[in-house]
C-alpha cells in the first residue's frame, strides 16, 4: 500500500502524518521508528508543509541516465559518480529559490530522491531496498557556469551548494516501485523534462548498496538519482515544478 508522508507546522508545532484525500492524518512517535497513527486529522490548507524529512546529507548522482549520457557522449561509469549537497541548500516546498550574487546561469534538474529509512552500512544489493523508506521529488539547482570556471578544479559542491539550491518534497511516498516512475519538470507551464526512471544506469538498489559501502547512510538521508535530458536555465520570476506521478508535485519560485 502506498502512503504519502508529510511534515508540517500547525499552530506553531511541527508534526508528521500521511495524506488521506484532502486531509492529513497525524501520526505519533518518530517517522523512522515504528510510528503509530492517531485518530486526528487536519485539512491540508490549514498547515505549512515542510521538507518531509531532515537529512544529515543529500547525495547527488552524475551521469546516471542513458539518454543524457548518450547526448553528452559520455562513457558508462564503472561506479556511481556523486557529490554531496550541503544542508544550507535544503528548501521547503513552495518556498523561494534565491538567485545568488554570482551572475552565472542557474539551471533546474528534476530528480527522483531515494529516502533512507534505517541505518545502512555495507548492505548487499539484494537487501538494499529494505533500507529505503520511500521516494520524493527534488530539484538539484546548479550555477552551471561555475562548474569548470577554474580549469584546475571542478567546483561541483560550490555550483550546487548555494542557499535554497535543493528543494525537495512535498511528500515521501512509500510502497512505490521506482522503476515504474517518470520525472517531469515544468517551467512556467512548459514541459521541459519527461523521462523514465527505468533509464537509470545504476538502479535504486545498486545506488543504496554501493554508496552504503562508501559511507553510512542514516534515516532521512536522500540519494538524488541524477537527471536526464531537458535540463535548462531559469530566469528570476520563474516557477519550476517537479512532478512524479505516484509521489506528487514539488513547486518553487525562483527569484
PDB file of C-alpha atoms in Angstrom:
ATOM      1  CA  UNK A   1       0.000   0.000   0.000  1.00  0.00           C
ATOM      2  CA  UNK A   2       1.302   3.422  -0.949  1.00  0.00           C
ATOM      3  CA  UNK A   3       1.493   6.014   1.805  1.00  0.00           C
ATOM      4  CA  UNK A   4       2.440   9.645   1.252  1.00  0.00           C
ATOM      5  CA  UNK A   5       4.207  11.095   4.287  1.00  0.00           C
ATOM      6  CA  UNK A   6       4.483  14.811   5.099  1.00  0.00           C
ATOM      7  CA  UNK A   7       5.956  17.071   7.768  1.00  0.00           C
ATOM      8  CA  UNK A   8       4.152  20.281   8.582  1.00  0.00           C
ATOM      9  CA  UNK A   9       3.668  23.139  11.012  1.00  0.00           C
ATOM     10  CA  UNK A  10       0.274  23.732  12.606  1.00  0.00           C
ATOM     11  CA  UNK A  11      -0.368  26.231  15.406  1.00  0.00           C
ATOM     12  CA  UNK A  12       3.362  26.689  15.880  1.00  0.00           C
ATOM     13  CA  UNK A  13       4.143  22.974  16.349  1.00  0.00           C
ATOM     14  CA  UNK A  14       5.776  20.525  13.942  1.00  0.00           C
ATOM     15  CA  UNK A  15       4.007  17.240  13.186  1.00  0.00           C
ATOM     16  CA  UNK A  16       4.142  14.460  10.631  1.00  0.00           C
ATOM     17  CA  UNK A  17       1.492  12.313   9.048  1.00  0.00           C
ATOM     18  CA  UNK A  18       0.056  10.809   5.888  1.00  0.00           C
ATOM     19  CA  UNK A  19      -2.122  12.311   3.205  1.00  0.00           C
ATOM     20  CA  UNK A  20      -5.612  10.846   3.066  1.00  0.00           C
ATOM     21  CA  UNK A  21      -7.620  12.645   0.409  1.00  0.00           C
ATOM     22  CA  UNK A  22      -7.665  16.353   1.219  1.00  0.00           C
ATOM     23  CA  UNK A  23      -6.734  15.725   4.834  1.00  0.00           C
ATOM     24  CA  UNK A  24      -3.607  14.808   6.760  1.00  0.00           C
ATOM     25  CA  UNK A  25      -3.775  12.031   9.316  1.00  0.00           C
ATOM     26  CA  UNK A  26      -1.447  12.873  12.205  1.00  0.00           C
ATOM     27  CA  UNK A  27       0.895  10.129  13.442  1.00  0.00           C
ATOM     28  CA  UNK A  28       2.602   9.745  16.803  1.00  0.00           C
ATOM     29  CA  UNK A  29       6.178   8.805  17.592  1.00  0.00           C
ATOM     30  CA  UNK A  30       9.046   9.109  15.125  1.00  0.00           C
ATOM     31  CA  UNK A  31       8.703   8.631  11.383  1.00  0.00           C
ATOM     32  CA  UNK A  32      11.534   6.091  11.169  1.00  0.00           C
ATOM     33  CA  UNK A  33      10.864   4.258  14.441  1.00  0.00           C
ATOM     34  CA  UNK A  34       7.532   2.383  14.348  1.00  0.00           C
ATOM     35  CA  UNK A  35       5.181   5.396  14.404  1.00  0.00           C
ATOM     36  CA  UNK A  36       1.505   4.866  15.183  1.00  0.00           C
ATOM     37  CA  UNK A  37      -1.477   6.557  13.502  1.00  0.00           C
ATOM     38  CA  UNK A  38      -3.716   8.763  15.615  1.00  0.00           C
ATOM     39  CA  UNK A  39      -7.403   9.433  15.068  1.00  0.00           C
ATOM     40  CA  UNK A  40      -6.702  13.125  14.473  1.00  0.00           C
ATOM     41  CA  UNK A  41      -6.985  14.720  11.020  1.00  0.00           C
ATOM     42  CA  UNK A  42      -6.297  18.203   9.714  1.00  0.00           C
ATOM     43  CA  UNK A  43      -7.047  19.914   6.416  1.00  0.00           C
ATOM     44  CA  UNK A  44      -4.058  20.409   4.126  1.00  0.00           C
ATOM     45  CA  UNK A  45      -4.877  24.075   3.621  1.00  0.00           C
ATOM     46  CA  UNK A  46      -4.540  24.692   7.367  1.00  0.00           C
ATOM     47  CA  UNK A  47      -0.846  23.755   7.565  1.00  0.00           C
ATOM     48  CA  UNK A  48       2.529  24.864   6.237  1.00  0.00           C
ATOM     49  CA  UNK A  49       4.263  21.955   4.529  1.00  0.00           C
ATOM     50  CA  UNK A  50       7.921  21.402   5.359  1.00  0.00           C
ATOM     51  CA  UNK A  51      10.549  19.276   3.667  1.00  0.00           C
ATOM     52  CA  UNK A  52       9.254  15.798   4.536  1.00  0.00           C
ATOM     53  CA  UNK A  53      12.474  14.574   6.192  1.00  0.00           C
ATOM     54  CA  UNK A  54      15.573  16.146   7.717  1.00  0.00           C
ATOM     55  CA  UNK A  55      18.604  14.565   6.032  1.00  0.00           C
ATOM     56  CA  UNK A  56      22.074  14.521   7.536  1.00  0.00           C
ATOM     57  CA  UNK A  57      23.272  14.516   3.922  1.00  0.00           C
ATOM     58  CA  UNK A  58      21.936  14.521   0.376  1.00  0.00           C
ATOM     59  CA  UNK A  59      23.973  12.620  -2.194  1.00  0.00           C
ATOM     60  CA  UNK A  60      23.523  13.658  -5.836  1.00  0.00           C
ATOM     61  CA  UNK A  61      24.423  11.461  -8.807  1.00  0.00           C
ATOM     62  CA  UNK A  62      26.166  12.481 -12.018  1.00  0.00           C
ATOM     63  CA  UNK A  63      25.842  10.586 -15.322  1.00  0.00           C
ATOM     64  CA  UNK A  64      23.215   8.086 -14.220  1.00  0.00           C
ATOM     65  CA  UNK A  65      20.751   8.171 -17.138  1.00  0.00           C
ATOM     66  CA  UNK A  66      21.306   6.553 -20.507  1.00  0.00           C
ATOM     67  CA  UNK A  67      19.636   9.226 -22.634  1.00  0.00           C
ATOM     68  CA  UNK A  68      21.628  12.118 -21.184  1.00  0.00           C
ATOM     69  CA  UNK A  69      24.828  10.081 -21.198  1.00  0.00           C
ATOM     70  CA  UNK A  70      24.348   9.405 -24.907  1.00  0.00           C
ATOM     71  CA  UNK A  71      23.539  13.061 -25.645  1.00  0.00           C
ATOM     72  CA  UNK A  72      26.707  14.233 -23.884  1.00  0.00           C
ATOM     73  CA  UNK A  73      28.749  11.391 -25.426  1.00  0.00           C
ATOM     74  CA  UNK A  74      29.794  10.117 -22.004  1.00  0.00           C
ATOM     75  CA  UNK A  75      31.046   6.620 -21.327  1.00  0.00           C
ATOM     76  CA  UNK A  76      29.107   4.433 -18.917  1.00  0.00           C
ATOM     77  CA  UNK A  77      30.623   4.880 -15.435  1.00  0.00           C
ATOM     78  CA  UNK A  78      32.084   1.839 -13.708  1.00  0.00           C
ATOM     79  CA  UNK A  79      30.715   3.024 -10.373  1.00  0.00           C
ATOM     80  CA  UNK A  80      28.276   5.701  -9.166  1.00  0.00           C
ATOM     81  CA  UNK A  81      29.668   9.221  -9.539  1.00  0.00           C
ATOM     82  CA  UNK A  82      28.327  11.605  -6.931  1.00  0.00           C
ATOM     83  CA  UNK A  83      28.682  14.729  -4.822  1.00  0.00           C
ATOM     84  CA  UNK A  84      27.035  15.959  -1.627  1.00  0.00           C
ATOM     85  CA  UNK A  85      24.530  18.826  -1.420  1.00  0.00           C
ATOM     86  CA  UNK A  86      25.180  20.853   1.727  1.00  0.00           C
ATOM     87  CA  UNK A  87      22.431  21.285   4.355  1.00  0.00           C
ATOM     88  CA  UNK A  88      22.189  25.047   3.794  1.00  0.00           C
ATOM     89  CA  UNK A  89      20.841  24.265   0.320  1.00  0.00           C
ATOM     90  CA  UNK A  90      17.778  22.344   1.576  1.00  0.00           C
ATOM     91  CA  UNK A  91      14.494  24.131   0.889  1.00  0.00           C
ATOM     92  CA  UNK A  92      10.860  23.520   1.813  1.00  0.00           C
ATOM     93  CA  UNK A  93       8.158  23.024  -0.824  1.00  0.00           C
ATOM     94  CA  UNK A  94       6.554  26.260  -2.045  1.00  0.00           C
ATOM     95  CA  UNK A  95       9.433  28.388  -0.776  1.00  0.00           C
ATOM     96  CA  UNK A  96      11.646  30.560  -2.967  1.00  0.00           C
ATOM     97  CA  UNK A  97      14.892  29.545  -4.643  1.00  0.00           C
ATOM     98  CA  UNK A  98      17.100  32.614  -4.346  1.00  0.00           C
ATOM     99  CA  UNK A  99      19.401  33.768  -7.121  1.00  0.00           C
ATOM    100  CA  UNK A 100      22.962  34.047  -5.785  1.00  0.00           C
ATOM    101  CA  UNK A 101      25.030  37.182  -6.300  1.00  0.00           C
ATOM    102  CA  UNK A 102      27.041  35.287  -8.915  1.00  0.00           C
ATOM    103  CA  UNK A 103      25.723  36.171 -12.382  1.00  0.00           C
ATOM    104  CA  UNK A 104      26.090  32.669 -13.792  1.00  0.00           C
ATOM    105  CA  UNK A 105      23.373  30.631 -15.484  1.00  0.00           C
ATOM    106  CA  UNK A 106      21.109  28.916 -12.929  1.00  0.00           C
ATOM    107  CA  UNK A 107      19.647  25.628 -14.133  1.00  0.00           C
ATOM    108  CA  UNK A 108      16.961  23.254 -12.851  1.00  0.00           C
ATOM    109  CA  UNK A 109      17.420  19.500 -12.653  1.00  0.00           C
ATOM    110  CA  UNK A 110      14.296  17.492 -11.854  1.00  0.00           C
ATOM    111  CA  UNK A 111      15.184  14.295  -9.990  1.00  0.00           C
ATOM    112  CA  UNK A 112      13.865  11.353  -8.015  1.00  0.00           C
ATOM    113  CA  UNK A 113      15.116  11.170  -4.431  1.00  0.00           C
ATOM    114  CA  UNK A 114      15.585   7.885  -2.569  1.00  0.00           C
ATOM    115  CA  UNK A 115      14.858   8.371   1.140  1.00  0.00           C
ATOM    116  CA  UNK A 116      16.704   6.059   3.521  1.00  0.00           C
ATOM    117  CA  UNK A 117      14.622   4.629   6.374  1.00  0.00           C
ATOM    118  CA  UNK A 118      17.148   2.756   8.525  1.00  0.00           C
ATOM    119  CA  UNK A 119      20.875   2.863   9.122  1.00  0.00           C
ATOM    120  CA  UNK A 120      22.570   1.343   6.079  1.00  0.00           C
ATOM    121  CA  UNK A 121      26.213   0.321   6.140  1.00  0.00           C
ATOM    122  CA  UNK A 122      27.746  -2.042   3.571  1.00  0.00           C
ATOM    123  CA  UNK A 123      24.376  -3.520   2.619  1.00  0.00           C
ATOM    124  CA  UNK A 124      24.053  -6.105  -0.135  1.00  0.00           C
ATOM    125  CA  UNK A 125      22.250  -5.109  -3.322  1.00  0.00           C
ATOM    126  CA  UNK A 126      19.699  -7.880  -2.775  1.00  0.00           C
ATOM    127  CA  UNK A 127      18.682  -6.358   0.568  1.00  0.00           C
ATOM    128  CA  UNK A 128      19.192  -2.687  -0.299  1.00  0.00           C
ATOM    129  CA  UNK A 129      15.555  -1.754  -0.889  1.00  0.00           C
ATOM    130  CA  UNK A 130      14.721  -2.961   2.638  1.00  0.00           C
ATOM    131  CA  UNK A 131      16.628   0.125   3.815  1.00  0.00           C
ATOM    132  CA  UNK A 132      14.542   2.523   1.687  1.00  0.00           C
ATOM    133  CA  UNK A 133      11.667   4.331   3.380  1.00  0.00           C
ATOM    134  CA  UNK A 134      10.295   5.867   0.205  1.00  0.00           C
ATOM    135  CA  UNK A 135      10.816   8.327  -2.627  1.00  0.00           C
ATOM    136  CA  UNK A 136      10.463  12.071  -3.121  1.00  0.00           C
ATOM    137  CA  UNK A 137      10.721  14.812  -5.751  1.00  0.00           C
ATOM    138  CA  UNK A 138      13.765  17.078  -5.838  1.00  0.00           C
ATOM    139  CA  UNK A 139      15.323  19.925  -7.795  1.00  0.00           C
ATOM    140  CA  UNK A 140      19.135  19.816  -7.931  1.00  0.00           C
ATOM    141  CA  UNK A 141      19.630  23.516  -8.732  1.00  0.00           C
ATOM    142  CA  UNK A 142      23.043  24.443 -10.158  1.00  0.00           C
ATOM    143  CA  UNK A 143      25.003  27.502 -11.272  1.00  0.00           C
ATOM    144  CA  UNK A 144      26.312  25.849 -14.419  1.00  0.00           C
ATOM    145  CA  UNK A 145      28.976  28.431 -15.251  1.00  0.00           C
ATOM    146  CA  UNK A 146      30.849  27.808 -12.001  1.00  0.00           C
ATOM    147  CA  UNK A 147      31.472  24.095 -12.605  1.00  0.00           C
ATOM    148  CA  UNK A 148      34.511  24.428 -14.839  1.00  0.00           C
ATOM    149  CA  UNK A 149      35.343  28.104 -14.334  1.00  0.00           C
ATOM    150  CA  UNK A 150      38.735  27.171 -12.892  1.00  0.00           C
ATOM    151  CA  UNK A 151      40.392  24.582 -15.178  1.00  0.00           C
ATOM    152  CA  UNK A 152      42.391  23.181 -12.268  1.00  0.00           C
ATOM    153  CA  UNK A 153      39.377  22.185 -10.132  1.00  0.00           C
ATOM    154  CA  UNK A 154      35.771  21.234 -10.938  1.00  0.00           C
ATOM    155  CA  UNK A 155      33.604  23.166  -8.441  1.00  0.00           C
ATOM    156  CA  UNK A 156      30.676  20.744  -8.072  1.00  0.00           C
ATOM    157  CA  UNK A 157      29.892  21.472  -4.421  1.00  0.00           C
ATOM    158  CA  UNK A 158      30.016  25.247  -4.811  1.00  0.00           C
ATOM    159  CA  UNK A 159      27.945  25.220  -8.016  1.00  0.00           C
ATOM    160  CA  UNK A 160      25.245  23.145  -6.345  1.00  0.00           C
ATOM    161  CA  UNK A 161      25.580  24.274  -2.734  1.00  0.00           C
ATOM    162  CA  UNK A 162      24.168  27.788  -2.626  1.00  0.00           C
ATOM    163  CA  UNK A 163      21.441  28.549  -0.089  1.00  0.00           C
ATOM    164  CA  UNK A 164      18.000  27.278  -1.262  1.00  0.00           C
ATOM    165  CA  UNK A 165      19.525  25.154  -4.081  1.00  0.00           C
ATOM    166  CA  UNK A 166      17.952  21.832  -3.067  1.00  0.00           C
ATOM    167  CA  UNK A 167      14.175  21.931  -2.713  1.00  0.00           C
ATOM    168  CA  UNK A 168      12.578  18.539  -2.092  1.00  0.00           C
ATOM    169  CA  UNK A 169       9.182  17.107  -1.169  1.00  0.00           C
ATOM    170  CA  UNK A 170       6.370  17.764  -0.663  1.00  0.00           C
ATOM    171  CA  UNK A 171       5.958  14.107   0.368  1.00  0.00           C
ATOM    172  CA  UNK A 172       7.846  10.877   0.757  1.00  0.00           C
ATOM    173  CA  UNK A 173       5.870   8.096  -0.927  1.00  0.00           C
ATOM    174  CA  UNK A 174       6.395   4.615   0.481  1.00  0.00           C
ATOM    175  CA  UNK A 175       5.228   1.437  -1.201  1.00  0.00           C
ATOM    176  CA  UNK A 176       6.009   2.511  -4.788  1.00  0.00           C
ATOM    177  CA  UNK A 177       8.199   0.787  -7.376  1.00  0.00           C
ATOM    178  CA  UNK A 178      10.801   3.343  -8.519  1.00  0.00           C
ATOM    179  CA  UNK A 179      11.386   1.563 -11.837  1.00  0.00           C
ATOM    180  CA  UNK A 180       7.817   2.443 -12.925  1.00  0.00           C
ATOM    181  CA  UNK A 181       8.135   6.187 -12.295  1.00  0.00           C
ATOM    182  CA  UNK A 182       8.603   9.138 -14.662  1.00  0.00           C
ATOM    183  CA  UNK A 183      10.051  12.525 -13.738  1.00  0.00           C
ATOM    184  CA  UNK A 184       8.512  15.630 -15.283  1.00  0.00           C
ATOM    185  CA  UNK A 185       9.839  19.175 -14.938  1.00  0.00           C
ATOM    186  CA  UNK A 186       7.582  22.089 -15.863  1.00  0.00           C
ATOM    187  CA  UNK A 187       8.970  25.629 -16.122  1.00  0.00           C
ATOM    188  CA  UNK A 188       6.394  28.420 -16.257  1.00  0.00           C
ATOM    189  CA  UNK A 189       3.801  25.973 -17.570  1.00  0.00           C
ATOM    190  CA  UNK A 190       6.076  24.458 -20.256  1.00  0.00           C
ATOM    191  CA  UNK A 191       7.096  20.795 -20.009  1.00  0.00           C
ATOM    192  CA  UNK A 192      10.905  20.691 -20.098  1.00  0.00           C
ATOM    193  CA  UNK A 193      11.738  17.202 -18.822  1.00  0.00           C
ATOM    194  CA  UNK A 194       9.829  13.924 -19.095  1.00  0.00           C
ATOM    195  CA  UNK A 195      11.976  10.850 -18.577  1.00  0.00           C
ATOM    196  CA  UNK A 196      11.636   7.326 -17.119  1.00  0.00           C
ATOM    197  CA  UNK A 197      13.485   6.172 -14.018  1.00  0.00           C
ATOM    198  CA  UNK A 198      13.908   2.826 -15.791  1.00  0.00           C
ATOM    199  CA  UNK A 199      16.648   4.526 -17.877  1.00  0.00           C
ATOM    200  CA  UNK A 200      18.951   4.751 -14.834  1.00  0.00           C
ATOM    201  CA  UNK A 201      22.404   3.237 -15.326  1.00  0.00           C
ATOM    202  CA  UNK A 202      22.523   2.273 -11.634  1.00  0.00           C
ATOM    203  CA  UNK A 203      19.215   1.149 -10.121  1.00  0.00           C
ATOM    204  CA  UNK A 204      17.901   2.321  -6.769  1.00  0.00           C
ATOM    205  CA  UNK A 205      19.089  -0.893  -5.140  1.00  0.00           C
ATOM    206  CA  UNK A 206      22.542  -0.571  -6.682  1.00  0.00           C
ATOM    207  CA  UNK A 207      22.863   3.046  -5.554  1.00  0.00           C
ATOM    208  CA  UNK A 208      21.902   2.306  -1.964  1.00  0.00           C
ATOM    209  CA  UNK A 209      24.186  -0.716  -1.793  1.00  0.00           C
ATOM    210  CA  UNK A 210      27.238   0.830  -3.419  1.00  0.00           C
ATOM    211  CA  UNK A 211      27.042   4.160  -1.622  1.00  0.00           C
ATOM    212  CA  UNK A 212      26.500   2.399   1.723  1.00  0.00           C
ATOM    213  CA  UNK A 213      29.870   0.737   1.189  1.00  0.00           C
ATOM    214  CA  UNK A 214      31.444   4.207   0.950  1.00  0.00           C
ATOM    215  CA  UNK A 215      29.608   5.931   3.801  1.00  0.00           C
ATOM    216  CA  UNK A 216      26.995   5.050   6.375  1.00  0.00           C
ATOM    217  CA  UNK A 217      23.518   6.185   5.330  1.00  0.00           C
ATOM    218  CA  UNK A 218      21.267   7.412   8.139  1.00  0.00           C
ATOM    219  CA  UNK A 219      17.464   7.512   8.354  1.00  0.00           C
ATOM    220  CA  UNK A 220      16.267  10.540   6.413  1.00  0.00           C
ATOM    221  CA  UNK A 221      19.306  10.737   4.143  1.00  0.00           C
ATOM    222  CA  UNK A 222      18.467  11.187   0.462  1.00  0.00           C
ATOM    223  CA  UNK A 223      20.130   9.910  -2.690  1.00  0.00           C
ATOM    224  CA  UNK A 224      19.253  12.047  -5.714  1.00  0.00           C
ATOM    225  CA  UNK A 225      19.261   9.664  -8.662  1.00  0.00           C
ATOM    226  CA  UNK A 226      20.609  12.133 -11.231  1.00  0.00           C
ATOM    227  CA  UNK A 227      18.783  13.800 -14.090  1.00  0.00           C
ATOM    228  CA  UNK A 228      18.203  13.260 -17.803  1.00  0.00           C
ATOM    229  CA  UNK A 229      17.687  15.308 -20.957  1.00  0.00           C
ATOM    230  CA  UNK A 230      15.866  18.620 -20.851  1.00  0.00           C
ATOM    231  CA  UNK A 231      17.867  20.437 -18.183  1.00  0.00           C
ATOM    232  CA  UNK A 232      17.706  24.170 -18.776  1.00  0.00           C
ATOM    233  CA  UNK A 233      18.153  27.619 -17.295  1.00  0.00           C
ATOM    234  CA  UNK A 234      15.731  29.593 -15.130  1.00  0.00           C
ATOM    235  CA  UNK A 235      15.152  33.330 -15.090  1.00  0.00           C
ATOM    236  CA  UNK A 236      14.160  35.209 -11.929  1.00  0.00           C
ATOM    237  CA  UNK A 237      10.383  35.313 -11.651  1.00  0.00           C
ATOM    238  CA  UNK A 238      10.008  31.721 -12.844  1.00  0.00           C
ATOM    239  CA  UNK A 239       8.038  28.878 -11.284  1.00  0.00           C
ATOM    240  CA  UNK A 240       9.557  25.417 -11.554  1.00  0.00           C
ATOM    241  CA  UNK A 241       7.627  22.232 -10.780  1.00  0.00           C
ATOM    242  CA  UNK A 242       8.995  18.709 -10.418  1.00  0.00           C
ATOM    243  CA  UNK A 243       6.217  16.137 -10.725  1.00  0.00           C
ATOM    244  CA  UNK A 244       6.419  12.367 -10.315  1.00  0.00           C
ATOM    245  CA  UNK A 245       3.117  10.534 -10.674  1.00  0.00           C
ATOM    246  CA  UNK A 246       2.520   8.415  -7.597  1.00  0.00           C
ATOM    247  CA  UNK A 247       4.558  10.786  -5.439  1.00  0.00           C
ATOM    248  CA  UNK A 248       3.424  14.363  -6.004  1.00  0.00           C
ATOM    249  CA  UNK A 249       4.444  17.786  -7.285  1.00  0.00           C
ATOM    250  CA  UNK A 250       7.205  19.992  -5.889  1.00  0.00           C
ATOM    251  CA  UNK A 251       6.720  23.662  -6.726  1.00  0.00           C
ATOM    252  CA  UNK A 252       9.095  26.583  -6.079  1.00  0.00           C
ATOM    253  CA  UNK A 253       9.552  30.114  -7.324  1.00  0.00           C
ATOM    254  CA  UNK A 254      12.941  31.387  -8.453  1.00  0.00           C
ATOM    255  CA  UNK A 255      13.640  35.000  -7.555  1.00  0.00           C
TER     256      UNK A 255
END
